[in-house]
Short mmCIF file of C-alpha atoms and ligand atoms in Angstrom, two decimals:
data_model
loop_
_atom_site.label_atom_id
_atom_site.label_comp_id
_atom_site.label_asym_id
_atom_site.label_seq_id
_atom_site.Cartn_x
_atom_site.Cartn_y
_atom_site.Cartn_z
CA MET A 30 -8.51 6.26 24.12
CA GLU A 31 -11.44 4.08 23.05
CA THR A 32 -11.21 0.34 23.14
CA ALA A 33 -11.90 -1.72 20.04
CA LYS A 34 -15.11 -2.96 21.69
CA ASN A 35 -16.44 0.60 22.11
CA ALA A 36 -15.31 1.40 18.61
CA ILE A 37 -17.54 -1.27 17.12
CA LYS A 38 -20.53 0.56 18.60
CA HIS A 39 -19.24 3.87 17.24
CA ALA A 40 -18.97 2.51 13.70
CA THR A 41 -21.84 2.41 11.26
CA SER A 42 -20.95 -1.20 10.66
CA SER A 43 -24.46 -2.22 9.65
CA GLU A 44 -24.13 -0.07 6.50
CA SER A 45 -22.11 -0.99 3.44
CA PRO A 46 -18.59 0.45 3.77
CA PHE A 47 -19.12 1.76 0.22
CA ALA A 48 -22.17 3.83 1.23
CA PRO A 49 -21.71 7.59 1.74
CA GLY A 50 -21.63 8.34 5.45
CA PHE A 51 -19.59 5.28 6.38
CA LYS A 52 -17.16 6.18 9.16
CA VAL A 53 -14.22 4.16 10.38
CA PRO A 54 -14.42 3.00 13.99
CA ILE A 55 -12.17 5.09 16.23
CA THR A 56 -9.68 2.64 17.67
CA HIS A 57 -5.98 2.52 18.52
CA GLN A 58 -3.15 0.03 18.09
CA ASP A 59 0.61 0.06 18.50
CA THR A 60 2.67 0.45 15.33
CA PRO A 61 2.98 -1.53 13.09
CA GLY A 62 -0.79 -1.96 12.93
CA LYS A 63 -2.29 -5.44 12.70
CA GLN A 64 -5.18 -6.20 10.38
CA GLY A 65 -6.16 -9.14 12.59
CA ASP A 66 -6.86 -6.72 15.46
CA LEU A 67 -9.11 -4.31 13.54
CA PRO A 68 -12.71 -4.17 14.76
CA ILE A 69 -14.02 -4.12 11.18
CA GLU A 70 -12.29 -6.09 8.42
CA PRO A 71 -11.24 -3.90 5.45
CA ILE A 72 -12.67 -4.94 2.08
CA ASN A 73 -10.14 -6.70 -0.15
CA THR A 74 -11.86 -8.46 -3.04
CA GLN A 75 -15.23 -6.71 -3.29
CA VAL A 76 -15.91 -3.45 -5.10
CA PRO A 77 -18.90 -1.10 -4.98
CA THR A 78 -22.12 -1.51 -6.88
CA GLU A 79 -23.53 1.68 -8.40
CA ASP A 80 -25.77 2.21 -5.38
CA GLY A 81 -22.99 1.70 -2.82
CA GLY A 82 -23.49 -1.99 -2.15
CA LEU A 83 -20.89 -4.74 -2.49
CA GLN A 84 -20.11 -7.02 -5.42
CA ALA A 85 -17.26 -9.43 -6.11
CA TYR A 86 -14.35 -8.06 -8.16
CA LYS A 87 -14.57 -9.46 -11.70
CA ALA A 88 -11.18 -10.75 -12.85
CA ALA A 89 -10.29 -11.17 -16.52
CA GLY A 90 -6.87 -12.88 -16.58
CA LYS A 91 -5.10 -9.53 -16.94
CA LEU A 92 -1.93 -10.67 -15.12
CA GLN A 93 -1.80 -14.35 -16.08
CA ASP A 94 1.40 -15.98 -14.70
CA LYS A 95 3.01 -12.66 -13.79
CA LYS A 96 5.24 -12.58 -10.70
CA ALA A 97 4.82 -9.69 -8.28
CA LEU A 98 6.92 -8.48 -5.36
CA ILE A 99 4.73 -6.50 -2.93
CA THR A 100 6.23 -4.72 0.09
CA GLY A 101 3.82 -4.34 3.01
CA GLY A 102 1.75 -7.14 1.46
CA ASP A 103 0.63 -8.54 4.80
CA SER A 104 -2.18 -6.06 5.36
CA GLY A 105 -4.15 -3.07 4.13
CA ILE A 106 -3.64 -1.99 0.53
CA GLY A 107 -0.79 -4.50 0.05
CA ARG A 108 -2.99 -7.45 1.00
CA ALA A 109 -5.76 -6.31 -1.36
CA ILE A 110 -3.19 -5.98 -4.17
CA ALA A 111 -1.93 -9.54 -3.53
CA LEU A 112 -5.51 -10.85 -3.63
CA LEU A 113 -6.64 -9.00 -6.78
CA TYR A 114 -3.35 -9.96 -8.47
CA ALA A 115 -4.06 -13.60 -7.55
CA MET A 116 -7.57 -13.30 -8.99
CA GLU A 117 -5.99 -11.92 -12.19
CA GLY A 118 -3.59 -14.89 -12.35
CA ALA A 119 -0.40 -13.56 -10.72
CA ASP A 120 1.77 -15.04 -7.96
CA SER A 121 3.14 -12.86 -5.19
CA PHE A 122 6.16 -12.54 -2.94
CA ILE A 123 5.24 -10.35 0.01
CA VAL A 124 7.52 -8.55 2.47
CA TYR A 125 6.57 -7.21 5.92
CA LEU A 126 7.92 -6.71 9.44
CA PRO A 127 8.45 -9.74 11.74
CA GLU A 128 5.71 -8.50 14.14
CA GLU A 129 3.18 -8.90 11.29
CA GLU A 130 3.67 -12.64 10.72
CA GLU A 131 0.06 -13.48 11.54
CA ASP A 132 -1.31 -10.96 9.02
CA ALA A 133 1.13 -12.26 6.39
CA GLN A 134 0.06 -15.87 6.97
CA GLU A 135 -3.55 -14.76 6.46
CA THR A 136 -2.70 -13.06 3.15
CA LYS A 137 -0.91 -16.24 2.04
CA ARG A 138 -3.91 -18.37 3.05
CA GLN A 139 -6.29 -16.17 1.06
CA VAL A 140 -4.03 -16.04 -2.03
CA GLU A 141 -3.67 -19.82 -1.98
CA LYS A 142 -7.45 -20.20 -1.64
CA ILE A 143 -7.72 -18.29 -4.92
CA GLY A 144 -5.29 -20.82 -6.40
CA ARG A 145 -2.04 -18.85 -6.70
CA THR A 146 1.29 -18.87 -4.88
CA CYS A 147 2.31 -16.42 -2.14
CA HIS A 148 5.86 -16.47 -0.73
CA LEU A 149 6.55 -14.72 2.58
CA LEU A 150 9.63 -12.94 3.89
CA SER A 151 9.72 -10.76 6.99
CA THR A 152 12.51 -8.23 7.17
CA ASP A 153 13.17 -4.58 7.88
CA LEU A 154 13.46 -2.94 4.47
CA ARG A 155 15.27 0.12 5.83
CA GLN A 156 18.59 -1.68 5.37
CA PHE A 157 20.00 -2.22 1.88
CA ASP A 158 21.29 -5.69 2.83
CA ASN A 159 17.75 -6.76 3.71
CA CYS A 160 16.43 -5.42 0.39
CA LYS A 161 19.17 -7.45 -1.32
CA LYS A 162 18.00 -10.59 0.51
CA VAL A 163 14.43 -9.87 -0.63
CA ALA A 164 15.40 -9.31 -4.27
CA ASP A 165 17.60 -12.42 -4.33
CA ALA A 166 14.92 -14.57 -2.70
CA ALA A 167 12.18 -13.37 -5.07
CA LEU A 168 14.38 -14.01 -8.12
CA GLU A 169 15.31 -17.43 -6.77
CA LYS A 170 11.67 -18.43 -6.12
CA PHE A 171 10.17 -17.00 -9.31
CA GLY A 172 13.09 -16.66 -11.73
CA ARG A 173 11.81 -13.16 -12.47
CA VAL A 174 9.86 -10.23 -11.05
CA ASN A 175 7.42 -8.68 -13.53
CA ILE A 176 5.74 -6.27 -11.14
CA LEU A 177 7.52 -4.44 -8.31
CA VAL A 178 5.02 -2.85 -5.92
CA ASN A 179 6.78 -0.49 -3.51
CA ASN A 180 4.05 -0.06 -0.92
CA ALA A 181 5.50 -0.28 2.63
CA ALA A 182 5.41 2.90 4.71
CA PHE A 183 5.56 4.44 8.16
CA GLN A 184 3.81 7.59 9.40
CA MET A 185 3.20 9.22 12.79
CA MET A 186 1.15 12.34 13.39
CA GLN A 187 2.84 15.42 14.91
CA GLN A 188 1.08 18.78 14.92
CA ASP A 189 4.09 21.07 14.49
CA ILE A 190 7.56 20.84 12.95
CA THR A 191 9.07 21.38 16.41
CA ASP A 192 7.24 18.27 17.67
CA ILE A 193 8.90 15.94 15.15
CA PRO A 194 11.86 14.18 16.74
CA ASN A 195 14.85 14.03 14.37
CA GLU A 196 14.79 10.24 14.79
CA GLN A 197 11.21 10.13 13.48
CA TRP A 198 12.07 12.29 10.45
CA ILE A 199 14.95 9.95 9.60
CA LYS A 200 12.91 6.78 10.25
CA THR A 201 10.13 8.01 7.95
CA PHE A 202 12.58 8.69 5.11
CA ASP A 203 14.47 5.43 5.78
CA THR A 204 11.19 3.49 5.54
CA ASN A 205 9.23 5.33 2.88
CA ILE A 206 11.72 6.19 0.15
CA HIS A 207 15.12 4.49 0.57
CA PRO A 208 13.74 0.93 0.06
CA PHE A 209 11.94 2.13 -3.10
CA PHE A 210 15.36 3.09 -4.47
CA PHE A 211 17.11 -0.05 -3.13
CA LEU A 212 14.56 -2.53 -4.50
CA SER A 213 14.19 -0.75 -7.84
CA LYS A 214 17.98 -0.65 -8.24
CA LEU A 215 18.18 -4.37 -7.48
CA LEU A 216 15.24 -5.55 -9.59
CA VAL A 217 14.89 -3.19 -12.58
CA PRO A 218 18.05 -4.64 -14.20
CA HIS A 219 16.26 -8.03 -14.25
CA MET A 220 13.07 -6.62 -15.78
CA LYS A 221 12.04 -6.94 -19.40
CA ARG A 222 9.85 -4.91 -21.77
CA GLY A 223 6.28 -4.88 -20.37
CA ASP A 224 7.34 -5.22 -16.73
CA THR A 225 6.32 -2.47 -14.32
CA VAL A 226 7.23 -0.66 -11.11
CA ILE A 227 4.31 0.78 -9.14
CA ASN A 228 4.99 3.05 -6.18
CA CYS A 229 2.47 3.88 -3.47
CA ALA A 230 2.56 7.61 -2.74
CA SER A 231 -0.34 9.55 -1.16
CA ILE A 232 -2.77 12.41 -1.62
CA ASN A 233 -0.65 14.15 1.02
CA ALA A 234 2.13 14.81 -1.50
CA TYR A 235 -0.37 17.03 -3.34
CA ILE A 236 -2.34 18.65 -0.50
CA GLY A 237 0.60 19.15 1.90
CA ARG A 238 -0.92 17.64 5.02
CA PRO A 239 0.41 19.71 7.94
CA ASP A 240 0.24 17.10 10.72
CA LEU A 241 2.19 14.52 8.68
CA LEU A 242 5.04 16.75 7.48
CA ASP A 243 7.75 14.07 7.34
CA TYR A 244 5.45 11.49 5.72
CA THR A 245 4.12 14.08 3.25
CA SER A 246 7.70 14.95 2.27
CA THR A 247 8.56 11.31 1.59
CA LYS A 248 5.44 10.92 -0.56
CA GLY A 249 6.54 13.94 -2.63
CA ALA A 250 9.90 12.26 -3.06
CA ILE A 251 8.12 9.11 -4.29
CA VAL A 252 6.20 11.06 -6.95
CA SER A 253 9.43 12.63 -8.25
CA PHE A 254 11.31 9.32 -8.04
CA THR A 255 8.52 7.76 -10.11
CA ARG A 256 8.82 10.44 -12.80
CA GLY A 257 12.62 10.26 -13.02
CA LEU A 258 12.77 6.46 -13.05
CA ALA A 259 9.99 6.32 -15.66
CA ASN A 260 11.92 8.60 -18.01
CA GLN A 261 15.11 6.66 -17.37
CA GLN A 262 13.61 3.21 -18.04
CA MET A 263 11.35 4.22 -20.97
CA LYS A 264 13.86 2.98 -23.55
CA LYS A 265 13.76 -0.51 -22.03
CA GLY A 266 9.94 -0.58 -22.16
CA ILE A 267 9.60 -0.73 -18.36
CA ARG A 268 6.78 1.49 -17.14
CA VAL A 269 6.95 3.20 -13.75
CA ASN A 270 3.89 4.80 -12.14
CA ALA A 271 2.50 5.88 -8.77
CA VAL A 272 -0.80 5.53 -6.95
CA CYS A 273 -1.76 8.36 -4.57
CA PRO A 274 -4.59 7.18 -2.32
CA GLY A 275 -6.72 9.43 -0.15
CA PRO A 276 -8.02 8.03 3.16
CA VAL A 277 -8.22 4.20 3.17
CA TRP A 278 -9.36 1.96 6.01
CA THR A 279 -6.21 -0.03 6.92
CA PRO A 280 -4.18 -0.82 10.10
CA LEU A 281 -2.01 2.24 9.39
CA ILE A 282 -4.85 4.47 10.59
CA PRO A 283 -5.52 3.19 14.15
CA SER A 284 -1.77 2.75 14.73
CA THR A 285 -0.76 6.31 13.76
CA MET A 286 -3.73 8.72 13.94
CA ASP A 287 -5.37 10.40 16.93
CA ASP A 288 -9.11 10.38 17.70
CA SER A 289 -9.80 13.66 15.94
CA ALA A 290 -8.03 12.63 12.71
CA GLN A 291 -9.86 9.30 12.72
CA ASP A 292 -13.18 11.08 13.30
CA GLN A 293 -12.54 13.26 10.21
CA PHE A 294 -11.24 10.37 8.11
CA THR A 295 -13.33 10.84 4.98
CA SER A 296 -13.36 12.22 1.42
CA PRO A 297 -15.61 14.42 -0.76
CA MET A 298 -17.49 11.18 -1.53
CA GLY A 299 -18.55 11.05 2.11
CA ARG A 300 -16.46 8.05 3.12
CA PRO A 301 -12.91 6.69 3.11
CA ALA A 302 -11.86 4.11 0.51
CA GLN A 303 -11.54 0.39 1.12
CA PRO A 304 -8.26 -1.32 0.10
CA SER A 305 -9.93 -3.05 -2.88
CA GLU A 306 -10.67 0.35 -4.46
CA ILE A 307 -6.97 1.22 -4.38
CA ALA A 308 -5.81 -2.25 -5.46
CA THR A 309 -7.79 -1.93 -8.72
CA CYS A 310 -5.42 0.93 -9.67
CA PHE A 311 -2.46 -1.38 -9.08
CA VAL A 312 -4.06 -4.00 -11.35
CA PHE A 313 -4.59 -1.40 -14.07
CA LEU A 314 -1.02 -0.07 -13.87
CA ALA A 315 0.47 -3.60 -13.91
CA SER A 316 -1.54 -4.72 -16.94
CA THR A 317 -1.33 -3.79 -20.61
CA ASP A 318 -4.57 -1.80 -20.12
CA SER A 319 -2.21 1.02 -19.06
CA SER A 320 0.25 0.46 -21.90
CA MET A 321 0.50 4.20 -22.76
CA ILE A 322 0.94 5.34 -19.16
CA SER A 323 4.33 5.90 -17.52
CA GLY A 324 5.65 8.46 -15.04
CA GLN A 325 2.09 9.26 -13.96
CA SER A 326 0.10 9.20 -10.75
CA LEU A 327 -3.40 7.82 -10.29
CA HIS A 328 -5.54 9.51 -7.65
CA PRO A 329 -8.07 7.20 -5.97
CA ASN A 330 -8.85 9.83 -3.34
CA GLY A 331 -12.63 10.16 -3.29
CA GLY A 332 -12.80 13.21 -5.55
CA VAL A 333 -10.16 15.66 -4.33
CA ILE A 334 -8.96 17.59 -7.40
CA VAL A 335 -5.16 17.68 -7.47
CA ASN A 336 -2.65 18.75 -10.08
CA GLY A 337 -0.35 16.12 -11.59
N1 LIG B 542 -4.37 4.02 4.61
C1 LIG B 542 -4.39 5.23 4.06
O1 LIG B 542 -5.26 6.05 4.33
C2 LIG B 542 -3.34 5.60 3.04
C3 LIG B 542 -3.50 6.79 2.34
C4 LIG B 542 -2.54 7.16 1.40
C5 LIG B 542 -1.46 6.33 1.18
N2 LIG B 542 -1.34 5.17 1.88
C6 LIG B 542 -0.17 4.34 1.60
O2 LIG B 542 -0.56 3.01 1.37
C7 LIG B 542 0.55 2.15 1.59
C8 LIG B 542 0.11 0.95 2.38
O3 LIG B 542 -0.33 1.35 3.66
P1 LIG B 542 -1.66 0.77 4.33
O4 LIG B 542 -2.53 1.93 4.58
O5 LIG B 542 -2.15 -0.37 3.55
O6 LIG B 542 -1.14 0.34 5.79
P2 LIG B 542 -0.54 -1.03 6.34
O7 LIG B 542 -0.12 -0.73 7.74
O8 LIG B 542 -1.46 -2.15 6.13
O9 LIG B 542 0.73 -1.27 5.42
C9 LIG B 542 1.98 -0.67 5.63
C10 LIG B 542 3.00 -1.81 5.62
O10 LIG B 542 4.32 -1.28 5.56
C11 LIG B 542 5.17 -2.29 6.01
N3 LIG B 542 6.35 -1.71 6.64
C12 LIG B 542 6.44 -0.60 7.40
N4 LIG B 542 7.71 -0.41 7.79
C13 LIG B 542 8.44 -1.40 7.25
C14 LIG B 542 9.82 -1.75 7.27
N5 LIG B 542 10.72 -1.00 7.93
N6 LIG B 542 10.22 -2.85 6.60
C15 LIG B 542 9.33 -3.63 5.95
N7 LIG B 542 8.02 -3.34 5.87
C16 LIG B 542 7.59 -2.24 6.52
C17 LIG B 542 4.41 -3.13 7.00
O11 LIG B 542 4.50 -4.47 6.58
C18 LIG B 542 2.98 -2.67 6.88
O12 LIG B 542 2.12 -3.74 6.73
C19 LIG B 542 1.61 3.02 2.27
O13 LIG B 542 2.58 3.43 1.32
C20 LIG B 542 0.83 4.22 2.74
O14 LIG B 542 1.62 5.38 2.86
C21 LIG B 542 -2.24 4.78 2.81
#
């Protein structure tokens, strides 16, 4: 196992992370991963230039005064969503595990620097009662939730079905799909025409990744849940969509993937994504720019052609 210090040397950190050939540093953490312990900070509020350099995300007031609930908003894709939403004029309520308090405080600090509000609540979303506390607290703080981002997840690599402990299979389903149902059930009744639910699925639902069988199965469930809920809520004008990222540099990777998987962590574009490049999809799906889109999946996966 490499240390973070060695990993910095391994990484092509002098290059732009948007340049083809960029590789993530091979490094390991306990789960849940901590953004504060990553050897290279993921990119949250910058997007690529045409030649693979970095430029600031250009906001246009697309989510002015909207209120968003973002699970797993302390780090990775969730943090980038909170920051781009803040740049677009929205306030956030983020949920995470107690061990991730430091990362959550950093997200709050950065959102507030942009000039918006960020409420924090640490809890384990696997229990319905905790989801109820989250929904009640968000409604109490904001009076409404316009955008529900179901983003929290757990994964752990296992090469073969016989290697997956039953407890892991159950934990993965308890974490990755049950809270999507619980929070949607609790918050959709409070939503109005124009409000949205956005679920984070994964490329793995489409390519059937063999060493993440339990995780892949939950992501398939999320895609189908998205389609069913979208059809159900259409009459109320609430749109429900999914985002299915390919590889993205976040704390999930060093906390759940072995050296070989991290070494091959790339896409047809020759690099993994940065969280900002996934968060732009969540901005699009939350705004009226996507007014004709419901029950669909967006695929920011670096060019892998998938069906659906
Ligand atoms: N990083 C990738 O390559 C990648 C690729 C495809 C999809 N995704 C998806 O992106 C989403 C965000 O992941 P990320 O990569 O930003 O990693 P991340 O580790 O930064 O975020 C995952 C978050 O889930 C939350 N979480 C996990 N278990 C929880 C629980 N029981 N209760 C409450 N919160 C809990 C944690 O707060 C954690 O921060 C996930 O749905 C993941 O499956 C990631």
